[in-house]
PDB file of C-alpha atoms in Angstrom:
ATOM      1  CA  MET A 170      51.222 103.734 -41.051  1.00 55.00           C
ATOM      2  CA  ALA A 171      51.282 106.891 -38.967  1.00 64.00           C
ATOM      3  CA  GLY A 172      48.604 108.379 -41.220  1.00 73.00           C
ATOM      4  CA  SER A 173      46.247 105.462 -40.617  1.00 80.00           C
ATOM      5  CA  GLU A 174      46.790 105.771 -36.840  1.00 83.00           C
ATOM      6  CA  ASP A 175      45.944 109.493 -37.005  1.00 85.00           C
ATOM      7  CA  ARG A 176      42.847 108.720 -39.043  1.00 89.00           C
ATOM      8  CA  LYS A 177      41.829 106.021 -36.550  1.00 90.00           C
ATOM      9  CA  THR A 178      42.281 108.463 -33.645  1.00 91.00           C
ATOM     10  CA  ASP A 179      40.253 111.109 -35.470  1.00 91.00           C
ATOM     11  CA  LEU A 180      37.453 108.612 -36.066  1.00 92.00           C
ATOM     12  CA  ILE A 181      37.472 107.569 -32.399  1.00 92.00           C
ATOM     13  CA  VAL A 182      37.275 111.207 -31.298  1.00 93.00           C
ATOM     14  CA  ALA A 183      34.464 111.939 -33.801  1.00 93.00           C
ATOM     15  CA  LEU A 184      32.568 108.858 -32.625  1.00 93.00           C
ATOM     16  CA  ALA A 185      32.929 109.918 -28.969  1.00 93.00           C
ATOM     17  CA  GLN A 186      31.658 113.403 -29.810  1.00 94.00           C
ATOM     18  CA  ALA A 187      28.682 111.966 -31.722  1.00 93.00           C
ATOM     19  CA  ARG A 188      27.845 109.733 -28.754  1.00 94.00           C
ATOM     20  CA  MET A 189      27.983 112.728 -26.412  1.00 94.00           C
ATOM     21  CA  ARG A 190      25.648 114.702 -28.712  1.00 93.00           C
ATOM     22  CA  ILE A 191      23.205 111.767 -28.829  1.00 92.00           C
ATOM     23  CA  ASP A 192      23.284 111.424 -25.021  1.00 92.00           C
ATOM     24  CA  HIS A 193      22.652 115.149 -24.652  1.00 92.00           C
ATOM     25  CA  SER A 194      19.784 115.048 -27.175  1.00 91.00           C
ATOM     26  CA  ALA A 195      18.237 111.999 -25.489  1.00 91.00           C
ATOM     27  CA  GLY A 196      18.370 113.770 -22.125  1.00 88.00           C
ATOM     28  CA  ARG A 197      16.658 116.851 -23.564  1.00 90.00           C
ATOM     29  CA  LEU A 198      14.040 114.649 -25.225  1.00 89.00           C
ATOM     30  CA  ARG A 199      13.415 112.855 -21.923  1.00 89.00           C
ATOM     31  CA  GLU A 200      12.902 116.211 -20.187  1.00 86.00           C
ATOM     32  CA  THR A 201      10.585 117.404 -22.944  1.00 87.00           C
ATOM     33  CA  LEU A 202       8.430 114.279 -22.761  1.00 88.00           C
ATOM     34  CA  ASP A 203       8.145 114.356 -18.944  1.00 88.00           C
ATOM     35  CA  VAL A 204       4.749 116.061 -18.901  1.00 89.00           C
ATOM     36  CA  PRO A 205       4.001 115.690 -15.159  1.00 91.00           C
ATOM     37  CA  ALA A 206       7.290 117.390 -14.282  1.00 90.00           C
ATOM     38  CA  GLN A 207       6.580 120.191 -16.761  1.00 90.00           C
ATOM     39  CA  ILE A 208       3.120 120.730 -15.259  1.00 90.00           C
ATOM     40  CA  ARG A 209       4.586 120.803 -11.743  1.00 91.00           C
ATOM     41  CA  ARG A 210       7.161 123.412 -12.807  1.00 91.00           C
ATOM     42  CA  SER A 211       4.511 125.472 -14.578  1.00 91.00           C
ATOM     43  CA  VAL A 212       2.194 125.407 -11.555  1.00 90.00           C
ATOM     44  CA  SER A 213       5.000 126.353  -9.182  1.00 92.00           C
ATOM     45  CA  ARG A 214       6.103 129.243 -11.442  1.00 93.00           C
ATOM     46  CA  ASN A 215       2.594 130.518 -12.268  1.00 92.00           C
ATOM     47  CA  MET A 216       0.555 129.586  -9.204  1.00 93.00           C
ATOM     48  CA  PHE A 217      -1.876 132.514  -9.424  1.00 94.00           C
ATOM     49  CA  ALA A 218      -2.550 131.982 -13.122  1.00 93.00           C
ATOM     50  CA  TRP A 219      -3.377 128.299 -12.514  1.00 93.00           C
ATOM     51  CA  LEU A 220      -5.642 129.128  -9.538  1.00 94.00           C
ATOM     52  CA  GLY A 221      -7.377 131.889 -11.495  1.00 95.00           C
ATOM     53  CA  GLY A 222      -7.891 129.565 -14.461  1.00 94.00           C
ATOM     54  CA  ALA A 223      -9.308 126.849 -12.210  1.00 94.00           C
ATOM     55  CA  ALA A 224     -11.685 129.354 -10.597  1.00 96.00           C
ATOM     56  CA  LEU A 225     -12.768 130.636 -14.001  1.00 95.00           C
ATOM     57  CA  ILE A 226     -13.459 127.115 -15.263  1.00 95.00           C
ATOM     58  CA  GLY A 227     -15.422 126.404 -12.075  1.00 94.00           C
ATOM     59  CA  VAL A 228     -17.588 129.480 -12.596  1.00 94.00           C
ATOM     60  CA  VAL A 229     -18.209 128.594 -16.250  1.00 93.00           C
ATOM     61  CA  VAL A 230     -19.188 125.029 -15.373  1.00 92.00           C
ATOM     62  CA  ALA A 231     -21.461 126.251 -12.583  1.00 92.00           C
ATOM     63  CA  LYS A 232     -23.213 128.671 -14.952  1.00 91.00           C
ATOM     64  CA  LEU A 233     -23.897 126.087 -17.658  1.00 89.00           C
ATOM     65  CA  PRO A 234     -27.596 125.503 -18.206  1.00 87.00           C
ATOM     66  CA  ARG A 235     -29.051 122.534 -16.410  1.00 85.00           C
ATOM     67  CA  ARG A 236     -30.382 119.547 -18.225  1.00 82.00           C
ATOM     68  CA  THR A 237     -33.970 119.770 -19.275  1.00 81.00           C
ATOM     69  CA  LYS A 238     -36.573 117.431 -17.913  1.00 77.00           C
ATOM     70  CA  LYS A 239     -36.988 114.250 -19.926  1.00 75.00           C
ATOM     71  CA  VAL A 240     -40.411 113.730 -21.430  1.00 71.00           C
ATOM     72  CA  PHE A 241     -41.329 110.191 -22.446  1.00 71.00           C
ATOM     73  CA  VAL A 242     -43.776 109.747 -25.299  1.00 73.00           C
ATOM     74  CA  ASP A 243     -45.322 106.503 -26.500  1.00 72.00           C
ATOM     75  CA  ARG A 244     -45.961 105.603 -30.150  1.00 77.00           C
ATOM     76  CA  GLU A 245     -49.300 107.332 -30.222  1.00 77.00           C
ATOM     77  CA  GLY A 246     -47.828 110.634 -29.074  1.00 72.00           C
ATOM     78  CA  LYS A 247     -49.175 110.465 -25.513  1.00 73.00           C
ATOM     79  CA  ARG A 248     -46.971 111.462 -22.642  1.00 73.00           C
ATOM     80  CA  ILE A 249     -45.863 108.730 -20.296  1.00 72.00           C
ATOM     81  CA  ASN A 250     -45.218 109.662 -16.699  1.00 74.00           C
ATOM     82  CA  ALA A 251     -41.793 108.965 -15.253  1.00 72.00           C
ATOM     83  CA  ALA A 252     -43.212 106.652 -12.571  1.00 75.00           C
ATOM     84  CA  SER A 253     -44.359 104.095 -15.153  1.00 75.00           C
ATOM     85  CA  VAL A 254     -40.966 104.264 -16.872  1.00 75.00           C
ATOM     86  CA  ALA A 255     -39.281 103.699 -13.503  1.00 80.00           C
ATOM     87  CA  LYS A 256     -41.578 100.725 -12.827  1.00 85.00           C
ATOM     88  CA  GLY A 257     -40.613  99.234 -16.174  1.00 84.00           C
ATOM     89  CA  GLY A 258     -36.929  99.665 -15.358  1.00 87.00           C
ATOM     90  CA  ILE A 259     -37.385  98.049 -11.958  1.00 91.00           C
ATOM     91  CA  LEU A 260     -39.253  95.129 -13.526  1.00 91.00           C
ATOM     92  CA  LEU A 261     -36.493  94.641 -16.089  1.00 92.00           C
ATOM     93  CA  ALA A 262     -33.836  94.711 -13.360  1.00 93.00           C
ATOM     94  CA  ALA A 263     -35.795  92.186 -11.285  1.00 93.00           C
ATOM     95  CA  ALA A 264     -36.248  89.909 -14.323  1.00 93.00           C
ATOM     96  CA  LYS A 265     -32.529  90.057 -15.028  1.00 93.00           C
ATOM     97  CA  LEU A 266     -31.669  89.174 -11.435  1.00 94.00           C
ATOM     98  CA  ALA A 267     -34.144  86.288 -11.484  1.00 92.00           C
ATOM     99  CA  PHE A 268     -32.758  84.972 -14.762  1.00 92.00           C
ATOM    100  CA  ASP A 269     -29.179  85.274 -13.501  1.00 92.00           C
ATOM    101  CA  ALA A 270     -30.120  83.334 -10.369  1.00 92.00           C
ATOM    102  CA  ALA A 271     -31.982  80.642 -12.351  1.00 91.00           C
ATOM    103  CA  ARG A 272     -29.374  80.305 -15.118  1.00 92.00           C
ATOM    104  CA  PRO A 273     -27.537  77.270 -13.612  1.00 91.00           C
ATOM    105  CA  LEU A 274     -30.827  75.393 -13.216  1.00 91.00           C
ATOM    106  CA  LEU A 275     -31.941  76.312 -16.731  1.00 89.00           C
ATOM    107  CA  LEU A 276     -28.619  75.151 -18.190  1.00 89.00           C
ATOM    108  CA  LYS A 277     -28.841  71.852 -16.315  1.00 90.00           C
ATOM    109  CA  VAL A 278     -32.374  71.220 -17.585  1.00 89.00           C
ATOM    110  CA  ALA A 279     -31.409  72.166 -21.139  1.00 88.00           C
ATOM    111  CA  LEU A 280     -28.397  69.840 -21.070  1.00 87.00           C
ATOM    112  CA  GLU A 281     -30.490  66.949 -19.739  1.00 87.00           C
ATOM    113  CA  ARG A 282     -33.069  67.412 -22.500  1.00 87.00           C
ATOM    114  CA  PHE A 283     -30.835  68.189 -25.457  1.00 85.00           C
ATOM    115  CA  GLN A 284     -27.789  66.022 -24.730  1.00 85.00           C
ATOM    116  CA  PRO A 285     -29.450  62.779 -25.932  1.00 84.00           C
ATOM    117  CA  LEU A 286     -30.587  64.520 -29.134  1.00 83.00           C
ATOM    118  CA  VAL A 287     -27.099  65.827 -29.827  1.00 81.00           C
ATOM    119  CA  GLU A 288     -25.553  62.415 -29.100  1.00 83.00           C
ATOM    120  CA  GLN A 289     -28.014  60.740 -31.487  1.00 83.00           C
ATOM    121  CA  MET A 290     -27.225  63.271 -34.194  1.00 81.00           C
ATOM    122  CA  PHE A 291     -23.470  62.731 -33.852  1.00 80.00           C
ATOM    123  CA  ALA A 292     -23.898  58.963 -33.666  1.00 79.00           C
ATOM    124  CA  HIS A 293     -25.966  59.095 -36.839  1.00 73.00           C
ATOM    125  CA  ARG A 294     -23.249  61.116 -38.585  1.00 70.00           C
ATOM    126  CA  ARG A 295     -20.511  58.750 -37.355  1.00 69.00           C
ATOM    127  CA  ASP A 296     -22.463  55.729 -38.572  1.00 69.00           C
ATOM    128  CA  GLY A 297     -23.107  57.406 -41.943  1.00 60.00           C
ATOM    129  CA  GLU A 298     -19.394  57.963 -42.615  1.00 57.00           C
TER     130      GLU A 298
END
């Protein structure tokens, strides 16, 4: 009986040690996965390196070549000036706004016209069954 009590005590101690190791590992994992805190520590430790890197990236981005001018060509290979393309875009935007404003009226008219047809079709199907 004393041997089983010793074994039980040993198991309890081993279990407590395993739990402590798991808690310690979970804490280290939590620290490892806390990226914002790691970045803050890195910036505070290496302030000049971060500022120099940011300045270098800024210079590189500033020196990138600019976008080239867009040239619009129709199907026949003729150039289209940007003003006519802009007019087309404005007309499309205006048409969309007009359609969005008129949509409730259009839906009401469509329902008034097509509702009797749909009701007749369903009535015909009901009567046929």
